[in-house]
Amino acid sequence: MATPVLDKVEAESAASPYITVTFRVRRFNPEVSAEATWEDFQLEIDPKERVLDGLHKIKWELDGTLTFRRSCAHGICGSDAMRINGRNRLACKTLIKDINPEKPITIEPIKGLTVLKDLVVDMEPFFQAYRDVMPFLVTTGNEPTRERLQSPEDRERFDDTTKCILCAACTSSCPVFWNDGQYFGPAAIVNAHRFIFDSRDEAGEQRLEILNDKDGVWRCRTTFNCTDACPRGIEVTKAIQEVKRALITRRF
Ligand code: SF4
Ligand code: F3S
Ligand code: FES
């Protein structure tokens, strides 16, 4: 006959939010093998937790060698973009319950950049393209004695592209970038857009010329993968179109 204590334990276990989930992770360690392999990890986890929590559980409880980047854990720093079930997402913004935890959840590094270890890729080519478009305000000869004023309408012009957190989810989802990695990529263009359309900036022409390059905006084939991948909801393809139009009309 069940005791009140056993009844309580059973009731608590029936109410447990935990489920068993398989994380299928792409592993690569160049010191061990030149080939990447898949490895499965079984986790007891609350489906309301995030993929990043699952990765932490693996690293802290099952395999300390699992390597991935993350910092803020709240969708701000942009460091944990990865391919989750074949789609670029931030691990810290992806709830397990939203990606069908009944099947193994595949986790891979983002594409188009060299994998250094497990989920960590070499971001240098990505940041080089970002630096190349001069992602800073350029003004000459008018040192302000107070803040530089701007109308709300002028500020609105580039509001969307100020939201970029440089996570690379867009660039690494672009088939043109996968092709040879030479294309500047949507993230660099988004960050050029942010300054080209800023009424206080004076280097718009220069940035447009940089993006008029053979590896610049004209390589975009309007595939929209970048817009779909952006965790900040930036209309990336629209921004690219606006830069193309500015190159043709020279009005911005
Ligand atoms: Fe990430 Fe979006 Fe910026 Fe691309 S545009 S780097 S997806 S935040
Ligand atoms: Fe690539 Fe986005 Fe253009 S995915 S092709 S940059 S619309
Ligand atoms: Fe910072 Fe996910 S850890 S955005």
XYZ file of C-alpha atoms and ligand atoms in Angstrom:
271
model
C 0.000 0.000 0.000
C 1.421 3.420 -0.938
C 2.482 5.670 1.930
C 1.780 9.427 1.961
C 5.533 10.001 1.437
C 5.629 7.745 -1.657
C 2.464 9.386 -2.992
C 4.183 12.765 -2.676
C 7.328 11.575 -4.509
C 5.245 10.054 -7.298
C 3.133 13.199 -7.625
C 6.290 15.351 -7.817
C 7.861 13.078 -10.396
C 4.662 13.097 -12.475
C 4.819 16.899 -12.423
C 8.526 16.988 -13.375
C 9.136 19.323 -16.295
C 12.186 17.353 -17.440
C 12.304 15.364 -20.658
C 15.086 13.373 -22.311
C 16.555 15.112 -25.318
C 19.341 14.068 -27.687
C 21.819 16.757 -28.691
C 23.640 15.604 -31.844
C 26.741 17.801 -31.951
C 29.285 18.184 -34.748
C 32.683 17.577 -33.157
C 36.037 18.547 -34.625
C 39.427 18.587 -32.985
C 42.309 19.080 -35.446
C 44.734 17.677 -32.858
C 42.869 14.369 -32.904
C 41.540 13.922 -36.434
C 41.236 15.805 -39.706
C 37.617 14.640 -39.971
C 34.615 16.043 -38.137
C 32.216 13.545 -36.551
C 28.768 13.606 -34.956
C 28.411 12.818 -31.264
C 25.148 12.219 -29.392
C 24.512 13.391 -25.837
C 21.392 12.446 -23.858
C 20.185 15.207 -21.580
C 17.486 15.442 -18.928
C 16.320 18.962 -19.461
C 13.336 21.250 -19.077
C 12.116 21.992 -22.621
C 11.602 25.599 -21.577
C 15.371 25.893 -21.294
C 17.498 27.076 -24.185
C 19.882 25.202 -26.447
C 22.698 27.116 -24.733
C 21.623 25.614 -21.374
C 21.872 22.156 -22.948
C 25.363 22.894 -24.246
C 26.377 24.106 -20.781
C 25.017 20.905 -19.280
C 27.152 18.859 -21.686
C 30.251 20.923 -21.009
C 29.865 21.065 -17.248
C 28.521 17.567 -16.571
C 29.348 15.238 -19.478
C 32.282 16.395 -21.593
C 34.411 19.372 -20.631
C 36.180 19.339 -23.997
C 33.102 20.541 -25.906
C 34.071 23.922 -27.318
C 31.719 26.764 -28.215
C 31.561 30.531 -27.859
C 29.104 32.419 -25.710
C 29.252 35.425 -23.470
C 26.134 37.392 -22.534
C 23.665 34.474 -22.795
C 20.928 37.008 -23.550
C 21.024 37.744 -27.264
C 23.248 40.811 -27.020
C 26.881 39.857 -27.698
C 26.291 37.807 -30.853
C 28.887 35.171 -30.006
C 26.802 31.970 -30.029
C 25.429 31.810 -33.561
C 25.340 28.173 -34.718
C 23.357 25.907 -37.016
C 20.588 24.336 -34.977
C 18.523 21.778 -36.877
C 20.028 23.129 -40.088
C 19.169 26.772 -39.450
C 21.337 29.599 -38.143
C 20.210 30.725 -34.709
C 21.578 32.064 -31.440
C 21.793 29.178 -28.950
C 20.869 31.543 -26.114
C 17.663 32.638 -27.861
C 16.433 29.205 -28.950
C 14.096 27.338 -26.626
C 14.306 23.562 -26.794
C 10.514 23.238 -26.893
C 10.428 25.334 -30.083
C 12.606 22.973 -32.146
C 10.907 19.574 -31.831
C 12.823 17.943 -28.957
C 11.317 14.543 -29.802
C 13.948 14.143 -32.525
C 17.709 14.571 -32.066
C 18.616 18.260 -32.148
C 21.530 18.770 -34.530
C 24.054 21.437 -33.634
C 26.826 22.463 -36.043
C 29.153 25.410 -36.549
C 27.997 28.175 -38.897
C 29.016 27.621 -42.529
C 31.511 29.374 -44.781
C 34.141 30.082 -42.105
C 36.965 27.722 -41.129
C 36.119 25.538 -38.146
C 38.794 25.763 -35.451
C 37.296 23.360 -32.925
C 33.791 21.913 -32.470
C 31.408 24.882 -32.805
C 34.071 27.588 -32.914
C 34.901 29.104 -36.311
C 37.562 31.591 -37.372
C 35.668 34.908 -37.399
C 38.593 36.946 -38.746
C 37.454 37.068 -42.431
C 34.010 38.160 -41.215
C 35.441 40.974 -39.078
C 37.871 41.986 -41.829
C 34.915 42.627 -44.178
C 33.280 44.617 -41.367
C 36.395 46.742 -40.845
C 36.716 47.272 -44.608
C 33.432 49.219 -44.838
C 34.608 51.786 -42.250
C 31.992 51.132 -39.571
C 32.423 54.466 -37.788
C 31.187 58.024 -38.163
C 33.378 60.131 -40.472
C 33.170 63.921 -40.208
C 35.758 66.512 -41.123
C 36.541 70.002 -39.976
C 33.568 70.543 -37.753
C 34.525 69.374 -34.303
C 31.338 69.669 -32.298
C 31.203 71.641 -29.098
C 28.021 69.776 -28.245
C 26.174 66.722 -29.547
C 25.532 66.518 -33.287
C 21.836 67.070 -33.779
C 19.744 64.894 -36.064
C 16.026 64.966 -36.799
C 13.911 61.957 -35.790
C 13.184 61.387 -39.516
C 16.897 61.304 -40.374
C 17.563 58.954 -37.458
C 14.763 56.673 -38.586
C 16.474 56.249 -41.971
C 19.059 53.843 -40.575
C 17.380 52.728 -37.345
C 16.967 49.093 -38.438
C 20.630 48.558 -39.238
C 21.791 49.939 -35.869
C 20.436 46.755 -34.273
C 23.186 44.509 -35.647
C 25.107 42.504 -33.027
C 27.677 41.095 -35.509
C 26.667 37.501 -34.871
C 27.407 36.433 -38.491
C 24.172 34.423 -38.739
C 23.334 36.312 -41.946
C 26.694 36.114 -43.717
C 27.153 32.446 -42.860
C 23.697 31.593 -44.226
C 24.382 33.233 -47.599
C 25.074 30.796 -50.485
C 27.189 33.424 -52.262
C 29.443 33.650 -49.208
C 29.641 29.851 -48.941
C 30.843 29.770 -52.513
C 34.240 31.369 -51.973
C 34.114 33.528 -48.835
C 35.270 36.575 -50.852
C 31.886 38.331 -50.940
C 31.725 41.126 -48.333
C 28.571 39.479 -47.035
C 25.307 40.872 -45.690
C 26.611 41.816 -42.227
C 29.290 44.129 -43.645
C 26.712 45.722 -45.966
C 24.265 46.192 -43.083
C 26.974 48.002 -41.139
C 27.909 50.116 -44.149
C 24.203 50.988 -44.541
C 24.102 52.143 -40.921
C 26.630 54.914 -41.767
C 25.860 55.586 -45.450
C 22.352 56.735 -44.501
C 23.405 58.656 -41.387
C 22.910 62.367 -42.165
C 25.878 63.269 -39.927
C 28.352 61.119 -41.831
C 30.533 62.332 -44.719
C 32.028 59.105 -46.090
C 28.976 57.629 -47.810
C 30.534 57.936 -51.290
C 33.690 56.211 -50.091
C 31.738 53.322 -48.577
C 29.653 52.978 -51.728
C 32.820 52.731 -53.814
C 34.139 50.028 -51.485
C 30.903 48.066 -51.979
C 30.959 48.650 -55.758
C 33.843 46.166 -55.816
C 33.512 42.827 -57.639
C 33.016 41.211 -54.234
C 30.597 43.895 -53.068
C 26.814 44.364 -53.136
C 26.344 43.246 -56.730
C 27.141 39.683 -55.765
C 23.940 39.526 -53.717
C 21.371 37.363 -55.510
C 18.468 38.424 -53.268
C 18.211 34.963 -51.744
C 16.769 36.284 -48.448
C 18.530 33.617 -46.313
C 20.194 36.483 -44.464
C 16.906 38.148 -43.556
C 15.464 34.836 -42.366
C 18.549 34.138 -40.243
C 18.893 37.497 -38.490
C 18.083 37.065 -34.773
C 17.547 40.823 -34.474
C 14.844 40.867 -37.124
C 16.798 43.289 -39.316
C 15.500 43.535 -42.876
C 18.913 42.637 -44.218
C 17.971 42.093 -47.869
C 16.066 45.388 -47.903
C 19.145 47.192 -46.551
C 21.272 45.595 -49.297
C 18.742 46.727 -51.924
C 18.892 50.279 -50.536
C 22.667 50.298 -50.837
C 22.421 49.020 -54.436
C 19.916 51.760 -55.231
C 22.152 54.396 -53.650
C 25.011 53.178 -55.838
C 22.907 53.685 -58.953
C 21.292 56.992 -58.015
C 24.082 58.334 -55.784
C 21.332 59.616 -53.529
C 21.379 58.630 -49.879
Fe 23.654 39.059 -36.967
Fe 21.543 40.279 -38.088
Fe 23.846 41.610 -37.741
Fe 23.683 39.715 -39.566
S 22.555 41.631 -39.566
S 25.350 39.999 -38.122
S 22.334 38.267 -38.577
S 22.506 40.783 -36.137
Fe 23.016 36.374 -49.676
Fe 21.164 37.687 -48.385
Fe 21.842 38.403 -50.798
S 21.447 35.515 -48.375
S 22.401 36.511 -51.752
S 23.150 38.474 -49.051
S 19.803 38.431 -49.950
Fe 25.510 36.528 -26.311
Fe 24.014 34.494 -27.212
S 25.607 34.450 -25.754
S 24.108 36.530 -27.956
